[in-house]
Amino acid sequence: DGGITQSPKYLFRKEGQNVTLSCEQNLNHDAMYWYRQDPGQGLRLIYYSQIVNDFQKGDIAEGYSVSREKKESFPLTVTSAQKNPTAFYLCASRQQGTDTEAFFGQGTRLTVV
Amino acid sequence: AQSVTQLDSQVPVFEEAPVELRCNYSSSVSVYLFWYVQYPNQGLQLLLKYLSGSTLVESINGFEAEFNKSQTSFHLRKPSVHISDTAEYFCAVSDIYNQGGKLIFGQGTELSVKP
């Protein structure tokens, strides 16, 4: 089945540690996105990539980094510079062009203690 | 910059009652519009979308939304809700001129259907 896989589903880390969230898609989509979800704030765009080896900052990129070395993979690293990293993180992909919907993974809930 | 406003953060309603979830977007340029649904601790699923043509679009589970360009709105409606419709609903917009292909979301509306 085609889809997007995020792993792990739950992740716990100590404050000050970097952590990488995985996102893999086999939909052959060009564009991939990372969103952060907090209660009452909807989905906020962290980074997006429209093509391999290229990506752009979203609205809340500070404290995060990404890479896009392969079309099917778009990992997100939450660095120690992110002041409040505890949140639900969603990865999405979309075929290039604006008239298509995005497909979402099941999310990773990150808790920093 | 494009933005989306969902006017109600929570909507409680009794089963079999009608419901409307409101969504307004900021831009006057042509857009594509989407409604997504999210069940607890899951990702988002597309409910329906407006690309062009008829301003009234329908989903397979009884929801419908109407695109109103003059009011820059895309409200979601269902004439009779079920307990299983309890979820969070997100409105999203994409600029047809492809602002980097970004998909901008509203803050979400939590629909709670009570028996």
Coordinates of C-alpha atoms in Angstrom, one line a residue, chain B residues 7-56:
Chain B
L7 CA -14.0 31.0 13.8
D8 CA -15.0 28.3 16.4
S9 CA -12.4 26.4 18.4
Q10 CA -15.0 24.0 19.8
V11 CA -18.5 23.1 18.6
P12 CA -20.6 20.9 20.8
V13 CA -23.8 19.4 19.2
F14 CA -26.3 16.7 19.8
E15 CA -26.5 13.6 17.6
E16 CA -28.7 14.0 14.5
A17 CA -28.6 17.9 14.8
P18 CA -27.1 20.0 11.9
V19 CA -23.7 21.5 12.2
E20 CA -21.7 24.2 10.5
L21 CA -18.0 24.7 10.9
R22 CA -16.8 28.1 9.7
C23 CA -13.7 28.9 7.7
N24 CA -12.5 32.2 6.3
Y25 CA -9.3 32.8 4.4
S26 CA -7.4 36.0 3.9
S27 CA -6.3 36.3 0.3
S28 CA -8.2 37.7 -2.6
V29 CA -6.2 35.8 -5.1
S30 CA -7.5 32.5 -6.5
V31 CA -7.1 29.6 -4.1
Y32 CA -7.7 25.9 -3.7
L33 CA -9.5 25.0 -0.5
F34 CA -9.5 21.8 1.6
W35 CA -11.2 20.4 4.7
Y36 CA -9.3 17.7 6.7
V37 CA -10.4 15.6 9.6
Q38 CA -8.2 14.3 12.4
Y39 CA -9.1 11.6 14.9
P40 CA -7.2 11.5 18.3
N41 CA -3.5 10.8 18.0
Q42 CA -3.7 10.3 14.2
G43 CA -2.7 12.1 11.1
L44 CA -5.1 14.2 8.9
Q45 CA -7.4 12.7 6.3
L46 CA -8.9 14.7 3.4
L47 CA -12.6 15.2 3.8
L48 CA -13.3 17.3 0.7
K49 CA -11.7 19.9 -1.6
Y50 CA -12.6 22.8 -3.9
L51 CA -10.5 23.3 -6.9
S52 CA -12.8 24.9 -9.5
G53 CA -16.3 24.5 -11.0
S54 CA -19.3 24.1 -8.8
T55 CA -19.0 26.0 -5.5
L56 CA -20.7 23.3 -3.6

